[in-house]
Short mmCIF file of C-alpha atoms in Angstrom, two decimals:
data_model
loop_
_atom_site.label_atom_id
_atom_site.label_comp_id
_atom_site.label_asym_id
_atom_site.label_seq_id
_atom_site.Cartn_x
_atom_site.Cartn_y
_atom_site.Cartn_z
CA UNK A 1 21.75 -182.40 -12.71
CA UNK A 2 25.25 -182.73 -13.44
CA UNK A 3 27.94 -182.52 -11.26
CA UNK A 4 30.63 -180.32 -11.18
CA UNK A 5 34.19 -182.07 -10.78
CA UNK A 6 36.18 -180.84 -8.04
CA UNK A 7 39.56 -178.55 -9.33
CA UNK A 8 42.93 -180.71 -8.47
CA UNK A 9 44.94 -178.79 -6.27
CA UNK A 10 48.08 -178.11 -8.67
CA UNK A 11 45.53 -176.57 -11.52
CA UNK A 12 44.00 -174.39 -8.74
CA UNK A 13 47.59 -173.24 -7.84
CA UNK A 14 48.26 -172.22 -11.16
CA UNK A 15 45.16 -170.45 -11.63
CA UNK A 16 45.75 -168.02 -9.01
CA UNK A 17 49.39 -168.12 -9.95
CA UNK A 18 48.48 -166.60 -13.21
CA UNK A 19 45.51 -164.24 -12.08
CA UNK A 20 48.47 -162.25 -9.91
CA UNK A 21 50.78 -162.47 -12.79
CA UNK A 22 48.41 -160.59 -14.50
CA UNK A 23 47.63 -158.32 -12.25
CA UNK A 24 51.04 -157.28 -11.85
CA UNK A 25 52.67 -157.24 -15.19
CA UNK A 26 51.99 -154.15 -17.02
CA UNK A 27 53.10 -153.42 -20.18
CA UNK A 28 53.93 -149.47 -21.27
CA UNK A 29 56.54 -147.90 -23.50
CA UNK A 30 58.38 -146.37 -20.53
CA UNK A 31 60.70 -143.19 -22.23
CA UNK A 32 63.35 -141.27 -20.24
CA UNK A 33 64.26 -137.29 -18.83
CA UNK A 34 67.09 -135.66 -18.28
CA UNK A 35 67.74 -134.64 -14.96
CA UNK A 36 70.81 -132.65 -13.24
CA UNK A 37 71.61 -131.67 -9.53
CA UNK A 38 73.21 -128.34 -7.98
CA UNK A 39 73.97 -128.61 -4.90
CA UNK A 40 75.08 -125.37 -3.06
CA UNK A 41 77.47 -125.87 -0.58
CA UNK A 42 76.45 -124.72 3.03
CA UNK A 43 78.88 -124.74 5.92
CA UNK A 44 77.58 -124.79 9.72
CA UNK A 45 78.68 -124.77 13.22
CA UNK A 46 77.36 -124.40 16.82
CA UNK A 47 78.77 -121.56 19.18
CA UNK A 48 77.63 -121.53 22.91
CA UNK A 49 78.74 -118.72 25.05
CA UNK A 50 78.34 -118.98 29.04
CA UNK A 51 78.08 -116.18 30.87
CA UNK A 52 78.92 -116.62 34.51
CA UNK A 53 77.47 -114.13 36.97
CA UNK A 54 74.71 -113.17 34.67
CA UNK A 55 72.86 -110.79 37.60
CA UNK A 56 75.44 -108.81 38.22
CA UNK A 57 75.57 -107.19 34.88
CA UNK A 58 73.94 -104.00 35.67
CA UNK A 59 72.59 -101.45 33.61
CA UNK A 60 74.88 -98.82 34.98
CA UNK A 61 78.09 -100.92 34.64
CA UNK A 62 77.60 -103.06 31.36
CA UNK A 63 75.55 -101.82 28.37
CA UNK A 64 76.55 -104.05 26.15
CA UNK A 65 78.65 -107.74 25.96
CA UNK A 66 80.65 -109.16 23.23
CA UNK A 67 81.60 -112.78 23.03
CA UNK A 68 84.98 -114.17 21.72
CA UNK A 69 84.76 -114.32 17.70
CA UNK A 70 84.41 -117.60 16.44
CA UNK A 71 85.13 -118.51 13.45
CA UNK A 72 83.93 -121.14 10.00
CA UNK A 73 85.44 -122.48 6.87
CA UNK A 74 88.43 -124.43 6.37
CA UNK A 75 90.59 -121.34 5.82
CA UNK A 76 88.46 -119.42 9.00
CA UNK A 77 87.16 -117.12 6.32
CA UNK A 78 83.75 -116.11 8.57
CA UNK A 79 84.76 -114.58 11.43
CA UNK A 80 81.59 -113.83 14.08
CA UNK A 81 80.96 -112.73 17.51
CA UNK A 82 77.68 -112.15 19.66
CA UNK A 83 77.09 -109.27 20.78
CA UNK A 84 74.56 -108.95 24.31
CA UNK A 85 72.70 -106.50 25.67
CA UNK A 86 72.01 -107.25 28.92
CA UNK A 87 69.13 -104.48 29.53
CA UNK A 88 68.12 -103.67 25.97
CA UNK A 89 69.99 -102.07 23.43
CA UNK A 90 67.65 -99.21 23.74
CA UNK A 91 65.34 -97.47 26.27
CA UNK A 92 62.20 -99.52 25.09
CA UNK A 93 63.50 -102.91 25.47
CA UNK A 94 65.33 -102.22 28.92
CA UNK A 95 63.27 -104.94 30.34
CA UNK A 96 64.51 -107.38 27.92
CA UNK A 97 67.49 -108.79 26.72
CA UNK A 98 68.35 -107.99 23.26
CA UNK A 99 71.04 -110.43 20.70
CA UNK A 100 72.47 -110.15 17.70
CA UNK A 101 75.03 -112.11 15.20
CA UNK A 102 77.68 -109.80 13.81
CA UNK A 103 80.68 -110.12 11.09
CA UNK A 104 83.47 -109.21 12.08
CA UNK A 105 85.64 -110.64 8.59
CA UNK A 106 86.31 -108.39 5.70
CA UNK A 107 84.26 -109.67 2.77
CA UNK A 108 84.34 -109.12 -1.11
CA UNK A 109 80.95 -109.88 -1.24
CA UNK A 110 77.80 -109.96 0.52
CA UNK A 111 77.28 -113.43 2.85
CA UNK A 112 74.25 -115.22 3.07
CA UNK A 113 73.61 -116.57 6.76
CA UNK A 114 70.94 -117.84 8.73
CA UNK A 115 70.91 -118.36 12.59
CA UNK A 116 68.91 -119.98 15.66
CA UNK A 117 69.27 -118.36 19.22
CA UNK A 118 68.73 -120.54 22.16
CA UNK A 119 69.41 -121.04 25.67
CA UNK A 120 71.18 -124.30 27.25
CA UNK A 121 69.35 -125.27 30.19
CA UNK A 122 71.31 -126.79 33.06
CA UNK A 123 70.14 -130.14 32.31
CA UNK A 124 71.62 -129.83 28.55
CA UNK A 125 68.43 -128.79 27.28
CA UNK A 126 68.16 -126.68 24.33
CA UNK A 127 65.38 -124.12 24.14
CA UNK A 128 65.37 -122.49 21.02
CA UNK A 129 64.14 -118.50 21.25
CA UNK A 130 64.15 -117.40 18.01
CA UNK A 131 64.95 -118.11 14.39
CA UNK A 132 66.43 -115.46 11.87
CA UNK A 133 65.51 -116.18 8.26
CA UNK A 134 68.85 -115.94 5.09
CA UNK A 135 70.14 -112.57 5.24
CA UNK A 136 73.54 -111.03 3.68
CA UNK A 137 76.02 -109.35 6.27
CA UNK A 138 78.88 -107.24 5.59
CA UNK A 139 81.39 -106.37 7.31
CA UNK A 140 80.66 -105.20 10.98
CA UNK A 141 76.93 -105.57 9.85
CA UNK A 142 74.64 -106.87 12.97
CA UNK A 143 71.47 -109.11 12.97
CA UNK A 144 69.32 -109.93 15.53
CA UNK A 145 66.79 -109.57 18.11
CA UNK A 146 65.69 -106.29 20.14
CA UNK A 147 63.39 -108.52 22.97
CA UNK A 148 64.51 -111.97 22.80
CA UNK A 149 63.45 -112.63 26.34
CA UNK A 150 62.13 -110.70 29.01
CA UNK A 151 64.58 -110.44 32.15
CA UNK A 152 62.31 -111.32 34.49
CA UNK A 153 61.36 -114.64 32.76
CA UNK A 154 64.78 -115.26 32.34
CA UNK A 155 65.54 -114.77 36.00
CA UNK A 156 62.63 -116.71 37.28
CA UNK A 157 64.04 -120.05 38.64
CA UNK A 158 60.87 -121.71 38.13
CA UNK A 159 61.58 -121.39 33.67
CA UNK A 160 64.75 -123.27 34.98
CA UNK A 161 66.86 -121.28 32.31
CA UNK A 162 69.93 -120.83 34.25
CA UNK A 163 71.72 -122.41 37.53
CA UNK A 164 73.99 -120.56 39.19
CA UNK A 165 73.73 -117.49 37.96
CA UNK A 166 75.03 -118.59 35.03
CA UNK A 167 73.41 -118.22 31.67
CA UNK A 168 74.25 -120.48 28.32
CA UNK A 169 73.70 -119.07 25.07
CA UNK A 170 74.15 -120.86 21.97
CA UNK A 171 73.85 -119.80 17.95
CA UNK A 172 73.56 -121.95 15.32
CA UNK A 173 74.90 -120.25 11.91
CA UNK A 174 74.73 -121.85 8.45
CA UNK A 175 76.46 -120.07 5.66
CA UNK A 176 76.48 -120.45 1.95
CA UNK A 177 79.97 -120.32 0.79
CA UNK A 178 79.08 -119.25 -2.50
CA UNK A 179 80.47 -122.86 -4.30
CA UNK A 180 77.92 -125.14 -6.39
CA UNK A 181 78.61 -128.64 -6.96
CA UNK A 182 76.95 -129.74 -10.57
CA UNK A 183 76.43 -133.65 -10.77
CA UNK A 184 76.79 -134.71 -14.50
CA UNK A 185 73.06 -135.06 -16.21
CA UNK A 186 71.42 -138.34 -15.49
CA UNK A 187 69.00 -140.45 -17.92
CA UNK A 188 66.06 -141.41 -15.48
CA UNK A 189 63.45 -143.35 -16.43
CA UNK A 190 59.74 -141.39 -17.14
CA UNK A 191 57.30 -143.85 -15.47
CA UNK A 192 53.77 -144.34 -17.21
CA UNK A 193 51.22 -142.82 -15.96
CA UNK A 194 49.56 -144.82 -12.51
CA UNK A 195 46.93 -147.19 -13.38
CA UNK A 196 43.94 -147.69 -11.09
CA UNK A 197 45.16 -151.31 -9.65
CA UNK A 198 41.87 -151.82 -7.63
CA UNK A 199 39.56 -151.37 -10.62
CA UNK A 200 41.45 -153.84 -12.77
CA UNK A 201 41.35 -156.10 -10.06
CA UNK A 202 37.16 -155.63 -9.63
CA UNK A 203 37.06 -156.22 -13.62
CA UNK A 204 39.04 -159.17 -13.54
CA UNK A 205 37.24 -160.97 -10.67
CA UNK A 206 34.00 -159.83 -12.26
CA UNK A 207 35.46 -161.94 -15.33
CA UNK A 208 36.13 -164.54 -13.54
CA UNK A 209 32.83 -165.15 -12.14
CA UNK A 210 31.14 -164.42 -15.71
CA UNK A 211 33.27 -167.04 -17.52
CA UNK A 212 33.13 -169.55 -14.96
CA UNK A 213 37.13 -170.42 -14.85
CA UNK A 214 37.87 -173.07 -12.64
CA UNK A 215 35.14 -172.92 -10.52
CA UNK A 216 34.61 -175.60 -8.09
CA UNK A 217 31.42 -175.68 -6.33
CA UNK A 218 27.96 -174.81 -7.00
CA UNK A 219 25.31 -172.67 -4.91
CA UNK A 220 22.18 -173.86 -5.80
CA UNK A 221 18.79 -172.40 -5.49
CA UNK A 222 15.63 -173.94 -6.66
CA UNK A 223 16.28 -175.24 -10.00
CA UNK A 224 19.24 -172.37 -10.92
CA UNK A 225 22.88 -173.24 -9.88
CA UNK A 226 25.63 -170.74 -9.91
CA UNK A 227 29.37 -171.52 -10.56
CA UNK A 228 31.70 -170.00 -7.75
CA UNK A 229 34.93 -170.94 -6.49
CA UNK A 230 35.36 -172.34 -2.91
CA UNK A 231 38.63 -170.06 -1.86
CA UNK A 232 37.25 -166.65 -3.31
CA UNK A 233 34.08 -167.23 -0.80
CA UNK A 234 35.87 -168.93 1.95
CA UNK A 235 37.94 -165.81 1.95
CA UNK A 236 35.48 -163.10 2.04
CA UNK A 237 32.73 -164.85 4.32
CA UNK A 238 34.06 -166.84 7.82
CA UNK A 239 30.48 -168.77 7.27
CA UNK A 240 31.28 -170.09 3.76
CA UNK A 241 34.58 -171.04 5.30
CA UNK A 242 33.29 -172.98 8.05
CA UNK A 243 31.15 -174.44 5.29
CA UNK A 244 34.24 -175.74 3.25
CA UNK A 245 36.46 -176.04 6.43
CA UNK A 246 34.73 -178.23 8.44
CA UNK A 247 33.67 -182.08 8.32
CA UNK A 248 30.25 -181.37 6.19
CA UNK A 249 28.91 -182.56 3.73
CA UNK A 250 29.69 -179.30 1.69
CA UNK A 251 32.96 -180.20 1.91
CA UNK A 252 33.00 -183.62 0.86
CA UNK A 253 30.19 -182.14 -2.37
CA UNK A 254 30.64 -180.02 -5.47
CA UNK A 255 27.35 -178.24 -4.51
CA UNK A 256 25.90 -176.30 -1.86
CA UNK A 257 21.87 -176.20 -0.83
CA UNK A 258 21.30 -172.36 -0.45
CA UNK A 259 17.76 -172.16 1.80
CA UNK A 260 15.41 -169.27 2.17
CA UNK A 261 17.45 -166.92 -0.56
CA UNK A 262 15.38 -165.89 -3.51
CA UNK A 263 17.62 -166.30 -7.21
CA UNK A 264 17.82 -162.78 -7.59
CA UNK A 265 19.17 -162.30 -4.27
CA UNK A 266 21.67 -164.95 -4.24
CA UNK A 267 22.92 -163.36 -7.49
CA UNK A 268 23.66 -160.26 -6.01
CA UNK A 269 25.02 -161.97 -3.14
CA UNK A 270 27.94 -163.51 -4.99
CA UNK A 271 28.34 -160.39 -7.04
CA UNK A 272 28.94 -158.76 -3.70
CA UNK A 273 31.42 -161.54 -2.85
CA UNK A 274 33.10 -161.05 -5.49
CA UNK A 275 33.33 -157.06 -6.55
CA UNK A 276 32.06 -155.51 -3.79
CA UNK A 277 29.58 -154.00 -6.04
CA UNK A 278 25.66 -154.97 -5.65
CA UNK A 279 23.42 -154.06 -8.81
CA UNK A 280 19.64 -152.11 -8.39
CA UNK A 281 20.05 -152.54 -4.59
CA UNK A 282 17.13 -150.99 -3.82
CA UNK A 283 14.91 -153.33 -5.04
CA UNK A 284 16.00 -156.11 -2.98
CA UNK A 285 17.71 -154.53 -0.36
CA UNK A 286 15.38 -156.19 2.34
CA UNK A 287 16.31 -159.97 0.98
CA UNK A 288 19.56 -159.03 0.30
CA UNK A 289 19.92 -157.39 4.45
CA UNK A 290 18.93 -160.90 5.22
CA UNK A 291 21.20 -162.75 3.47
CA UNK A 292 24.13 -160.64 4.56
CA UNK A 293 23.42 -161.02 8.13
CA UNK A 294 22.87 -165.11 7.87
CA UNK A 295 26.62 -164.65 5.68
CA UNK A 296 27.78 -162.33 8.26
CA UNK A 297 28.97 -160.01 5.36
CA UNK A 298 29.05 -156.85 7.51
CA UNK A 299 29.83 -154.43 4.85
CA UNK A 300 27.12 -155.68 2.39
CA UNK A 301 24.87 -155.29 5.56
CA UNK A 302 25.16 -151.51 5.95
CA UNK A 303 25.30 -151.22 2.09
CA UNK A 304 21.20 -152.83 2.66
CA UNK A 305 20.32 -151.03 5.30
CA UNK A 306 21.15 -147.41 4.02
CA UNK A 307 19.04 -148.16 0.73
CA UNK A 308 16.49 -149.28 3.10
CA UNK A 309 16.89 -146.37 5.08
CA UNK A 310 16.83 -144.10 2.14
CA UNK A 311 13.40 -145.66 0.66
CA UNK A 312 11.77 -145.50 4.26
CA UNK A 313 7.80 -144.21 3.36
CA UNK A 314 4.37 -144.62 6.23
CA UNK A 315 3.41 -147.45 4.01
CA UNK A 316 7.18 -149.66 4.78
CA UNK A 317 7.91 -148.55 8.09
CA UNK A 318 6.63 -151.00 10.06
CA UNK A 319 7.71 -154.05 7.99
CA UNK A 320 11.25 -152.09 7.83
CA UNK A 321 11.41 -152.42 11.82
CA UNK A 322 10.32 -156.34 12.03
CA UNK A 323 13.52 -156.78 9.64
CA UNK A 324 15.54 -154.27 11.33
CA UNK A 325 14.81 -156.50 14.80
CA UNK A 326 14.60 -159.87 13.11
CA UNK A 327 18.39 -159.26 11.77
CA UNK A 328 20.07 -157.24 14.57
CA UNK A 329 20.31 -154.07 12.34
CA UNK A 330 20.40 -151.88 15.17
CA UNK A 331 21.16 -148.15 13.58
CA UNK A 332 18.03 -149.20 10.80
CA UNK A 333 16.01 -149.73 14.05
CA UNK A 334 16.10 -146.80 15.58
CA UNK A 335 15.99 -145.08 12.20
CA UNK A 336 12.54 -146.79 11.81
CA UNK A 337 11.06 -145.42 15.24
CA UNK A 338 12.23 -141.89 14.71
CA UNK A 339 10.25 -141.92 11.29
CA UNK A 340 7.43 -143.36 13.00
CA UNK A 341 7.46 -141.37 16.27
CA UNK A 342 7.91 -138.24 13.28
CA UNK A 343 4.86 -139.43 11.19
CA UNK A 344 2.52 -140.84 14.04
CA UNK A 345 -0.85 -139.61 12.49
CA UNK A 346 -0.07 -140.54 9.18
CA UNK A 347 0.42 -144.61 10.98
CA UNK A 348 -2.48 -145.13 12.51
CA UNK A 349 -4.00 -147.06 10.25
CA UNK A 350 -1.43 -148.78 8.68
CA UNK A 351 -0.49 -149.54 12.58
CA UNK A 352 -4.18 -151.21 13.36
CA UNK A 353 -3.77 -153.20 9.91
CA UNK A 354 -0.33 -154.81 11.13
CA UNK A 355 -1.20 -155.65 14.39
CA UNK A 356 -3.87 -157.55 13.31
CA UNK A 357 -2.08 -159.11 10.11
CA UNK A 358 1.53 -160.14 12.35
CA UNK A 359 2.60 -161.15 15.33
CA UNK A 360 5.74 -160.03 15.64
CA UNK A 361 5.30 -156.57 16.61
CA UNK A 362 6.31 -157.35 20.33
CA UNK A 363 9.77 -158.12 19.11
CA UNK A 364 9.99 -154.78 17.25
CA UNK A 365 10.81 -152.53 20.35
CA UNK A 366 7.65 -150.11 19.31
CA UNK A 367 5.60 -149.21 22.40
#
């Protein structure tokens, strides 16, 4: 048998060197759009009006409150002011208080506004009641809210809305002025279309194993030897690593002993290693269960034990459990006594027949 020379170092670099280069260069006639931006201009300011006294506003004395008018823009074009109803604005809502946003400024045309009521807790909090969708006002036109909050809630020290007697409301207004800013057209770049990165990758390591590249150690098995590359394995098994890692006489060898793994198995192993992918599992899941646990290959394990799982029949039950036990597969297990425990009459026989033929059936767990 001839023996495969170690990889130097700087040739091993440069192999993985160019498999990422490869991986990452992509090559596409890349052509280009037309884009433009508007941008409408929106203007927006914060008005808080405190209201000292609050309780004694009484429904007899004050029906209805108007702040100071505020106003926005950089000529003071929007002129607003709140206007409060302490009690309700009408009969119905006399056990709430009811708010509302009017314009007060003349206007040529209609304004487009939106607004936020809330109240400032005494802490600084902000508690926002309500929010009022884009409207257009008009002169003197009013927009808000019948029941914004019921008195009593609003009294209620425990809400801890005011202090005091003294209530803080404040109204957020953003206004579209009506300007549009155009940015000149831009040439942007159409990308290609995305590429699936992770299948290229799975076809390229796939190549790699098939043609052999700079491989540097062998996995043998019986007469048949298979061509893999130490770092690949190291990285996807912490056993393999420890194999290469350590002072062993793997290390110091091109070639690796693999014991109690059938070819076919060992195959499908280090197709696993390297794709992820396992071919016609189900006809050596069992084998291939095994080899995953001794490779502590966790994923490949649960791959094996749901095609096991999913082939389960009276006549494999009971050799499914011995594995199950034998390699810790605790979920295949229990899977295996619930089909027994479900097909009982149907085992009897099959039962008396392995009792007699193995001695393992203490370990099982089946009582």
């Amino acid at each position: 048998m001839t023996n495969l020379v170690p990889m130097p170092e700087s040739k091993r670099s440069s192999f993985w060197a160019r498999l990422t280069e490869k991986m990452s260069n992509i090559s596409d006639t890349v052509s280009k759009k037309l884009s433009s931006l508007t941008q409408v201009e929106v203007i927006r300011t914060s008005y808080i009006w405190t209201i000292h006294n609050f309780s004694f506003l009484s429904v007899e004395s004050t029906k209805k409150v108007k702040s100071s008018v505020f106003t926005m823009g950089a000529n003071k074009e929007y002129q607003w002011r709140l206007r409060m109803y302490p009690h309700g604005c009408d009969e119905e809502d006399s056990n709430h208080l009811s708010l509302f946003l009017q314009l007060v400024s003349p206007t040529d045309t209609p304004v487009s506004a939106k607004f936020d009521f809330s109240i400032i807790k005494p802490d600084g909090q902000k508690h926002t009641l309500a929010s009022h969708k884009i409207r257009s006002y008009t002169q003197w036109k009013s927009l808000g809210y019948h029941e914004l909050i019921e008195r009593s809630h609003l009294l209620d020290e425990r809400t801890g809305y005011m202090s005091d007697d003294t209530l803080k409301v404040s109204c957020d207004v953003s206004v579209a002025t009506g300007n549009m800013v155009n940015q000149p057209s831009l040439e942007e770049p159409e990308l290609p279309e995305p590429i699936d990165a992770e299948l290229n990758l799975l076809r390229d390591l796939d190549n790699m194993l098939s043609n052999k590249i700079y491989a540097d150690v062998g996995l043998l098995v019986g007469d048949d030897r298979f061509e893999v590359h130490k770092a690949l394995l190291s990285a996807r098994s912490r056993v393999f690593a420890a194999m290469f890692e350590h002072d062993m006489k793997e290390k110091q060898q091109s070639e690796v002993r693999i014991l109690d793994i059938e070819k076919e198995v060992l195959e499908e192993l280090i197709r696993f290693l390297y794709t992820g992918r396992v071919k016609e599992i189900d006809t050596i899941a069992p084998g291939l269960l095994a080899a995953a646990d001794k490779y502590a290959l966790n994923d490949l394990k649960l791959m094996c034990e749901r095609s096991i799982f999913s082939n389960l029949t009276v006549d494999n039950v009971l050799n499914t459990l011995v594995i199950a036990d034998r390699h810790n597969s605790l979920t295949l297990k229990q899977q295996a006594i619930e089909f027994m425990k479900a097909n009982a009459p149907r085992l009897m026989d099959n039962l008396a027949n392995f009792l007699l033929s193995s001695g393992e059936c203490a370990a099982c767990g089946c009582k």
